[in-house]
Coordinates of C-alpha atoms and ligand atoms in Angstrom, one line a residue:
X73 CA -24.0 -3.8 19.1
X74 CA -21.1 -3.5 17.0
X75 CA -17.6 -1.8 17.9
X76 CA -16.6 -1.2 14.7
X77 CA -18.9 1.2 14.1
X78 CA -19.1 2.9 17.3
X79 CA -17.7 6.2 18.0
X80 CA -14.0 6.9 19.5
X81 CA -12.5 9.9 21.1
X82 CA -9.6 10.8 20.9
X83 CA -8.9 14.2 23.2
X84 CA -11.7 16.2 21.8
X85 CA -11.6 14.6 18.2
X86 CA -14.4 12.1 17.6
X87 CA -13.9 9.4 15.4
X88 CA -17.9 8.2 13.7
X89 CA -16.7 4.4 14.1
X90 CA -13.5 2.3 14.0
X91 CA -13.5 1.6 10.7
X92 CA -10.5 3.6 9.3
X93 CA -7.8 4.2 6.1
X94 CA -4.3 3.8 6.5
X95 CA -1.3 6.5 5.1
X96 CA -1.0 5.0 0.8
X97 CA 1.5 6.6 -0.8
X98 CA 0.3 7.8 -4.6
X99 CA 3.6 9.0 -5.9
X100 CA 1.6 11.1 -7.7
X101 CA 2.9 14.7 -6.1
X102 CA 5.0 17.5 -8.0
X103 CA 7.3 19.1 -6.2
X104 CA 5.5 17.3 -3.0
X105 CA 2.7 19.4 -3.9
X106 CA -0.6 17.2 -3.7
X107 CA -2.8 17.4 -6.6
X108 CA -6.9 16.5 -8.1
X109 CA -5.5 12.8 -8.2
X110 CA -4.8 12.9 -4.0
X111 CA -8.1 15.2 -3.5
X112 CA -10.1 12.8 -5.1
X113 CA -8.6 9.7 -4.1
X114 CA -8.8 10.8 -0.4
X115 CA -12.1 12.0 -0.7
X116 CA -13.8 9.2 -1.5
X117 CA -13.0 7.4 1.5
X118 CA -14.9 10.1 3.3
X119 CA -17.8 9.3 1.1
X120 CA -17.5 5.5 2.0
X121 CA -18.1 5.9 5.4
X122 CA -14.1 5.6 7.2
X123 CA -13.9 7.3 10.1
X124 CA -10.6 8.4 9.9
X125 CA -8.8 9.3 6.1
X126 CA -4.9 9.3 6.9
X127 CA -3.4 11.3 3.6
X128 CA -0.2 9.3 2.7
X129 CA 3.4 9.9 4.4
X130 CA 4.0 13.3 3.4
X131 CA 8.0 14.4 3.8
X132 CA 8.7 17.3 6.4
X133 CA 11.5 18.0 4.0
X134 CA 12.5 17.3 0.2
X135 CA 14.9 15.7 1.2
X136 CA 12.6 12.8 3.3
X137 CA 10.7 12.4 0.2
X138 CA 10.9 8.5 -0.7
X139 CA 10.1 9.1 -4.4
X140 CA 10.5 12.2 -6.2
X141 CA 6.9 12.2 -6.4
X142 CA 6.0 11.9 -2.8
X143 CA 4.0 14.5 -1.5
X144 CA 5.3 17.2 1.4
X145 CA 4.2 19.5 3.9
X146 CA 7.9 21.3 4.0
X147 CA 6.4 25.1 3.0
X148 CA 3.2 27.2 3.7
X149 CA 2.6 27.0 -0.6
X150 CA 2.0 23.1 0.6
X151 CA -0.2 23.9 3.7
X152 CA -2.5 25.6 1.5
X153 CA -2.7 22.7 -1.1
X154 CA -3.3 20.7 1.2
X155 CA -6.0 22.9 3.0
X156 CA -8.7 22.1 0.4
X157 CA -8.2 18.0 0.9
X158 CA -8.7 18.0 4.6
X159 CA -11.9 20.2 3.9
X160 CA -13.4 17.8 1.7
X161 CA -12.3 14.8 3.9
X162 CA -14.3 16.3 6.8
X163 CA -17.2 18.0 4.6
X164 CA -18.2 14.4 4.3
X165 CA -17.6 13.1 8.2
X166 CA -14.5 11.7 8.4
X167 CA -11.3 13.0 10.5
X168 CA -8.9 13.7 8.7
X169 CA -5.6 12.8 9.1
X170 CA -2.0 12.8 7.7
X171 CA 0.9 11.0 8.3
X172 CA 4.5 13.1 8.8
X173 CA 7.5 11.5 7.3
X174 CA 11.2 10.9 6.6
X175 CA 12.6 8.4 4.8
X176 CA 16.3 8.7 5.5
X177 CA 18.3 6.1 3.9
X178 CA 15.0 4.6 2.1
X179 CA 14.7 8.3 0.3
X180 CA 15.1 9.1 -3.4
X181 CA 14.0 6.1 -5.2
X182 CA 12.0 5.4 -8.2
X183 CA 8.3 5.2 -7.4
X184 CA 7.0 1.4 -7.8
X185 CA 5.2 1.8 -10.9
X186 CA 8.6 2.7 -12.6
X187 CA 9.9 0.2 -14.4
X188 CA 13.5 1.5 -12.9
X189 CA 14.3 0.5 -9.5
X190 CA 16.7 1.7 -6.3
X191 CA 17.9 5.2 -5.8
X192 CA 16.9 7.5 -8.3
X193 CA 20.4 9.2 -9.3
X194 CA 21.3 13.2 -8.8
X195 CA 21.3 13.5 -12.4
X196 CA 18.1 12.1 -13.0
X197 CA 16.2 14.1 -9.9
X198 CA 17.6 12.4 -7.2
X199 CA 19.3 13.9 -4.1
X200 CA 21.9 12.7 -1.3
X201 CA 20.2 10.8 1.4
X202 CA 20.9 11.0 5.3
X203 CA 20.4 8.4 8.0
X204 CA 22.0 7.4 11.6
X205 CA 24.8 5.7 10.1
X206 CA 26.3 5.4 6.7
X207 CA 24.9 2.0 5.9
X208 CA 23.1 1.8 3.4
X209 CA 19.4 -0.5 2.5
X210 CA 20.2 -3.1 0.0
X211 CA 20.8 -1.9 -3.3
X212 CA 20.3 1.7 -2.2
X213 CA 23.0 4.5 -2.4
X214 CA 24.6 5.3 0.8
X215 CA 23.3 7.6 3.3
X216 CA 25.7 10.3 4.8
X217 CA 25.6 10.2 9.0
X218 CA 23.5 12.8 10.3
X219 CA 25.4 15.2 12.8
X220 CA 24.2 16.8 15.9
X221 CA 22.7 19.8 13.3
X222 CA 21.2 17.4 11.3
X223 CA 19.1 16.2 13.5
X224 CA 18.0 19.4 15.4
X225 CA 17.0 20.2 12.0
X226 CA 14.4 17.3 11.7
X227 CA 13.4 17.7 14.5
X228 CA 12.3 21.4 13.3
X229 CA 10.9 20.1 10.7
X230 CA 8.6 18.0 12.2
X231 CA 7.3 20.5 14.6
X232 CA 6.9 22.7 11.5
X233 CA 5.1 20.2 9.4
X234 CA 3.4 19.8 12.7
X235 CA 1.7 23.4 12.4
X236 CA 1.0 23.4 8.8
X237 CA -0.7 20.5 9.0
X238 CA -3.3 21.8 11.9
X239 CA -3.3 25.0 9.9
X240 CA -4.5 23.2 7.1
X241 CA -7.3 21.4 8.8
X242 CA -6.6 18.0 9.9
X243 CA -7.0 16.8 13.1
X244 CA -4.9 13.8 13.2
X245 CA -1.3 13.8 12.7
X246 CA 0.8 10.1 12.4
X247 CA 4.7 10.2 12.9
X248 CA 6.0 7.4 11.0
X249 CA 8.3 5.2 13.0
X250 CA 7.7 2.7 10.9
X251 CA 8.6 0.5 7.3
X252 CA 12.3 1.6 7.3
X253 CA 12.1 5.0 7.5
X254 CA 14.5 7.6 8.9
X255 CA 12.9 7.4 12.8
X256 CA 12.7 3.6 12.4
X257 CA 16.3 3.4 11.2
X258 CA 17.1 5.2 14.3
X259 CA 15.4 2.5 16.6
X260 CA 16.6 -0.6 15.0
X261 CA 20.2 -1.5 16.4
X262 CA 20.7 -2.7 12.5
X263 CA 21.2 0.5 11.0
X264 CA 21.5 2.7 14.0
X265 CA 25.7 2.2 14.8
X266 CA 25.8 5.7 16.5
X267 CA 28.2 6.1 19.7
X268 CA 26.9 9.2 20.7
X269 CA 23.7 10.3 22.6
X270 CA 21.4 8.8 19.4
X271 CA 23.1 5.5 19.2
X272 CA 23.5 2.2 21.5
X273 CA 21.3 2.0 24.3
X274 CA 17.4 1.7 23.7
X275 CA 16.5 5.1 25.3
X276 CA 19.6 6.8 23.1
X277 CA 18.0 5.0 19.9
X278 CA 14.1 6.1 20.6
X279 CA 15.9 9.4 21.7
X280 CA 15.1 11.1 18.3
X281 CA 11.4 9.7 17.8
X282 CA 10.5 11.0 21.5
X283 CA 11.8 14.4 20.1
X284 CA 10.0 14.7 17.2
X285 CA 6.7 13.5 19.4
X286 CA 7.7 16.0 21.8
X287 CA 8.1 18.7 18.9
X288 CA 4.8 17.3 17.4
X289 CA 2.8 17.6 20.3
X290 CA 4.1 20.9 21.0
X291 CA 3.2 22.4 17.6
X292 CA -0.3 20.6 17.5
X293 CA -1.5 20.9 21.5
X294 CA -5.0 19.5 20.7
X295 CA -4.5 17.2 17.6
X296 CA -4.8 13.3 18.1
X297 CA -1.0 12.4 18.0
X298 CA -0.4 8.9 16.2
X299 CA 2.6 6.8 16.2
X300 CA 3.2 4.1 13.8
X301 CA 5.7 1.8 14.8
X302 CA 6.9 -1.6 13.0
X303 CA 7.0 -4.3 16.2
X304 CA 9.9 -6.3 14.7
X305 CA 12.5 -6.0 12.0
X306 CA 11.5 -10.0 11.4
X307 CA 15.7 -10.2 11.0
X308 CA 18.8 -11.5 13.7
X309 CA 19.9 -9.0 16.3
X310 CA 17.2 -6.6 14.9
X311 CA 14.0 -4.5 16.4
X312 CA 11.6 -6.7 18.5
X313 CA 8.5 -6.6 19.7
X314 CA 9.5 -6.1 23.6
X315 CA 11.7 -2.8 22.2
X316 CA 8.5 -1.7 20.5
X317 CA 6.3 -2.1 24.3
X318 CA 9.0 0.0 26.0
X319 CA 9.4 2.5 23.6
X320 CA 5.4 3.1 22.9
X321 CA 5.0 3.3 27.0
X322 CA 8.0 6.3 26.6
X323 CA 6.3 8.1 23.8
X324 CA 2.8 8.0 25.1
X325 CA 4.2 10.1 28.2
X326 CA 5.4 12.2 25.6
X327 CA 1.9 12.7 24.3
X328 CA 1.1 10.6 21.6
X329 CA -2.4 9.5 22.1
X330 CA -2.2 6.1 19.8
X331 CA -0.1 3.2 18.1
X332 CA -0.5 2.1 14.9
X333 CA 1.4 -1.1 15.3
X334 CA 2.6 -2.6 11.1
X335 CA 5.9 -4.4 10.7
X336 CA 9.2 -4.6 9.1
X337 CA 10.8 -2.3 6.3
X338 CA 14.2 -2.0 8.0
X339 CA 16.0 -4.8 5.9
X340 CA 15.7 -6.3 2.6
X341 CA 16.3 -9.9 4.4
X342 CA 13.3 -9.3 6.9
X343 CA 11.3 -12.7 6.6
X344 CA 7.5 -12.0 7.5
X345 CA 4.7 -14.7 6.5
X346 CA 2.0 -12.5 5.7
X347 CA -1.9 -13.3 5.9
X348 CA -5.4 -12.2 7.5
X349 CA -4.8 -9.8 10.7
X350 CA -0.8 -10.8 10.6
X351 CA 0.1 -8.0 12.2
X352 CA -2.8 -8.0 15.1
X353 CA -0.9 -9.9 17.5
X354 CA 1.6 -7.1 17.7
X355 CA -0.9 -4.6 18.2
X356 CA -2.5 -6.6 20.9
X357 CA 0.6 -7.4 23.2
X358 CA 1.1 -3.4 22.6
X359 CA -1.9 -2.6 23.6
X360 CA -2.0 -5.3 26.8
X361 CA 2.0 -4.8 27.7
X362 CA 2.5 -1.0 27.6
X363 CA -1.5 -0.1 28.5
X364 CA -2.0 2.2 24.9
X365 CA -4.6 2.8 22.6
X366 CA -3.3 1.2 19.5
X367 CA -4.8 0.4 15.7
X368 CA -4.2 -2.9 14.0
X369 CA -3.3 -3.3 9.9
X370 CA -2.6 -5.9 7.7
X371 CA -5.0 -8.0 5.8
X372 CA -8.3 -6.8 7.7
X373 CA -10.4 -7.1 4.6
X374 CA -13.6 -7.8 5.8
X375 CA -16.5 -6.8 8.8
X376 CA -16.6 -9.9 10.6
X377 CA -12.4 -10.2 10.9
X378 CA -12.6 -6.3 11.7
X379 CA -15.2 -6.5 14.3
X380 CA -13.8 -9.3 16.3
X381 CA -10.4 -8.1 16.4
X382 CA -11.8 -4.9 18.5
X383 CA -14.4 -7.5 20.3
X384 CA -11.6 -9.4 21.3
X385 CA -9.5 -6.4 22.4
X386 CA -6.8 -6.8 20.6
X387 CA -7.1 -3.1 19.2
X388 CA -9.1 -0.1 19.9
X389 CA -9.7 0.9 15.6
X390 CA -8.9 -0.7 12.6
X391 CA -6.1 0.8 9.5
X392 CA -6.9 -0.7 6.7
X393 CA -5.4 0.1 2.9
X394 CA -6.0 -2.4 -0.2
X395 CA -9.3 -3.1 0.9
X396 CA -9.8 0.7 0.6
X397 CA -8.7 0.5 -2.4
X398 CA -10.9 -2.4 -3.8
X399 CA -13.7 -0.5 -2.5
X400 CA -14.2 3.2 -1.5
X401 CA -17.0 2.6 0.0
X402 CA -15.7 -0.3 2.3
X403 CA -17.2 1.2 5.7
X404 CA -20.9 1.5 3.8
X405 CA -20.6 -1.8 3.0
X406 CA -19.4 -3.4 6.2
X407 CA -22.2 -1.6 8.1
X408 CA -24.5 -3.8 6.1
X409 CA -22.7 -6.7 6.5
X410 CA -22.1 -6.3 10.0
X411 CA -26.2 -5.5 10.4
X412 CA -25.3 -2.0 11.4
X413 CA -27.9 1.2 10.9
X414 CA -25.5 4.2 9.7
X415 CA -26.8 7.4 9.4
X416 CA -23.9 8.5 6.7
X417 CA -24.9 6.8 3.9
X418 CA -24.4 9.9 1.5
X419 CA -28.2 11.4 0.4
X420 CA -27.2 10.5 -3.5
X421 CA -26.4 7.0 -2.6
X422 CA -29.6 5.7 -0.8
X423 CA -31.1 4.4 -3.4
X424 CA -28.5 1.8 -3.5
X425 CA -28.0 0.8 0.0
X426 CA -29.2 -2.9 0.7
X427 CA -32.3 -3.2 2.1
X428 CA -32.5 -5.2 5.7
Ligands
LIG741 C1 -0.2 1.7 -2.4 C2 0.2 1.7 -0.9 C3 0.9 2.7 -0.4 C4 1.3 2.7 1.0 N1 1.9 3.8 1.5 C5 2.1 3.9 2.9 C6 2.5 5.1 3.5 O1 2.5 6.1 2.9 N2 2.7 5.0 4.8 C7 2.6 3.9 5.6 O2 2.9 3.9 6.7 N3 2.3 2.7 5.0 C8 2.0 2.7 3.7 N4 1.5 1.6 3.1 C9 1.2 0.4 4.0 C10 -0.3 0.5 4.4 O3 -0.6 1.7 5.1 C11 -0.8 -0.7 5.2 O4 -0.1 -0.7 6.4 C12 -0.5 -2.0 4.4 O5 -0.9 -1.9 3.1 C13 -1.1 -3.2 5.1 O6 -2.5 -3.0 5.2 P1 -3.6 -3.7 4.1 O7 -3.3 -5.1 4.1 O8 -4.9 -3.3 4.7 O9 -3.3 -3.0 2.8 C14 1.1 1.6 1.7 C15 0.5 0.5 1.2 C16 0.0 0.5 -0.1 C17 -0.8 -0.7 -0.7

């Protein structure tokens, strides 16, 4: 009996097994609109079996973007590009699923496979950034402070991207607290130097991610709310993993449903060792200390790691993203590793599944 590939609800949202794809950017948007490249590329997974397909963080304005070529859900022209992609995602039984994001002080910067690197300038496409504090990431221009409208206005925009995002079909929506981006900033004492109700205490510094769940949850009452949240800034005086307990427990009575626990982001100096299910132990004192569902990521590569991880209870469903990448049809295969009948093969491919 594996775990890995048995079904999970979530609300009324049924997940086929536990076996899911985490947000990857593509850079590959214009004018955040997604194109063929993000249909097919998403697609696929749904053919290999995931459960869940999580399209990339998409900004909830231009201005969140990290690259000019990330893709956004900031208009109703990009609902409706996006409408066709969550089709095809659950045309072949997966969930699909999209994470909403910001990248304050980390936005407007060349896309990795540029050979240019840091902040893209104004002249060359670029735009001003915004963030808690004007203090900028290493080697990145400086953000200006957001003020009290600033942040009512992302907030908005959440809850806007919010309903687009049901409207166009997916079922599953992640906020990303996460990697350094604007709500993480926010958390993390590092960059978050604020003296007013955003700034200082814990519960000012989550104050702006609980309002965006709030606005999220609003907008989308029966979508499966996600939260992905880095445990630890892996830097002095930074974001820890007891923060990250308190501050899942806070947002889960604000309705998110699940925590996608990853790690760092915040600083340039962060020092993480990374290596198979590195980041699991986070999701597991998550999961144990603040009594939510969560998802583990991070070097789960292969069937056996995957399927212990969830035997073991360290995590209720599994994110994973290179492996994805390596191999579309990851879940196919680790059914077959794993020993595990599947009734999704897709009808075209049968003549190549393994025979038991
Ligand atoms: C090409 C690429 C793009 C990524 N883009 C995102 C993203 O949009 N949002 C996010 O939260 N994480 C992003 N990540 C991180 C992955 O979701 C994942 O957490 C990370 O790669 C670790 O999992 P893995 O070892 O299974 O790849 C990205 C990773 C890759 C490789």
């Amino acid at each position: 009996m594996s775990i890995l590939f048995s079904p999970l609800q979530i609300r009324d949202i049924v997940f086929r097994n536990r076996l899911w794809v985490s947000p990857m950017c593509q850079y590959s948007a214009v004018d955040g609109m997604p194109q063929e490249w993000h249909h097919v590329h998403l697609a696929q997974f749904a053919s290999g079996g995931a459960g869940l397909v999580m399209a990339e963080a998409t900004a909830v304005l231009p201005e969140g973007r990290i690259s000019p070529e990330d893709t956004g859900i900031y208009s109703d022209a990009h609902r409706d590009a996006w409408a066709p992609i969550a089709a095809a995602i659950r045309a072949r039984g997966a969930v699909p699923g999209i994470q909403l994001a910001h990248a304050g002080r980390k936005a407007s910067t060349w896309r990795p496979f540029d050979p240019r690197s840091g902040s893209v300038p104004i002249a060359d496409g670029g735009w001003p950034t915004v963030a808690p504090s004007a203090i900028a990431y290493d080697g990145f221009a400086t953000p200006r402070a957001l003020d009290a409208d600033g942040i009512d206005e992302i907030v908005a925009a959440f809850g806007a991207a919010a309903q687009r995002a049901v409207a166009a079909g997916f079922a599953v929506l992640e906020v990303h607290g996460a990697h350094g981006y604007l709500l993480h900033q926010f958390l993390s004492p590092l960059s978050n130097r604020r003296h007013d109700e955003y700034g200082g205490s814990l519960e000012n510094r989550a104050r702006l991610l609980l309002r965006v769940v709030d606005a999220v949850r609003a907008a989308a009452p029966d979508a499966a709310v996600l939260v992905r949240l880095s445990a630890t800034d892996a830097a002095d005086d930074g974001w820890d993993v007891a923060d990250t307990v308190h501050v899942a427990r806070m947002a889960a009575q604000h309705g998110a449903d699940m925590f996608d626990i990853s790690s760092g982001g915040l600083v340039a100096h962060q020092r993480i060792t990374v290596g198979p299910g590195y980041q699991v132990g986070y999701a597991a004192r998550v999961r144990r200390e603040a009594g939510v569902a969560v998802s583990a990521v991070g070097m789960i590569d292969d069937a056996a790691q995957a399927e212990q991880i969830l035997a073991a209870g360290n995590a209720d469903a599994i994110m994973a993203g290179r492996e994805w990448l390596r191999d579309p049809h990851f879940a196919l295969r680790a059914a077959g590793e794993l020993g595990v009948d599947i009734d999704y093969w897709p009808a075209q491919y049968l003549r190549a599944r393994p025979r038991r």
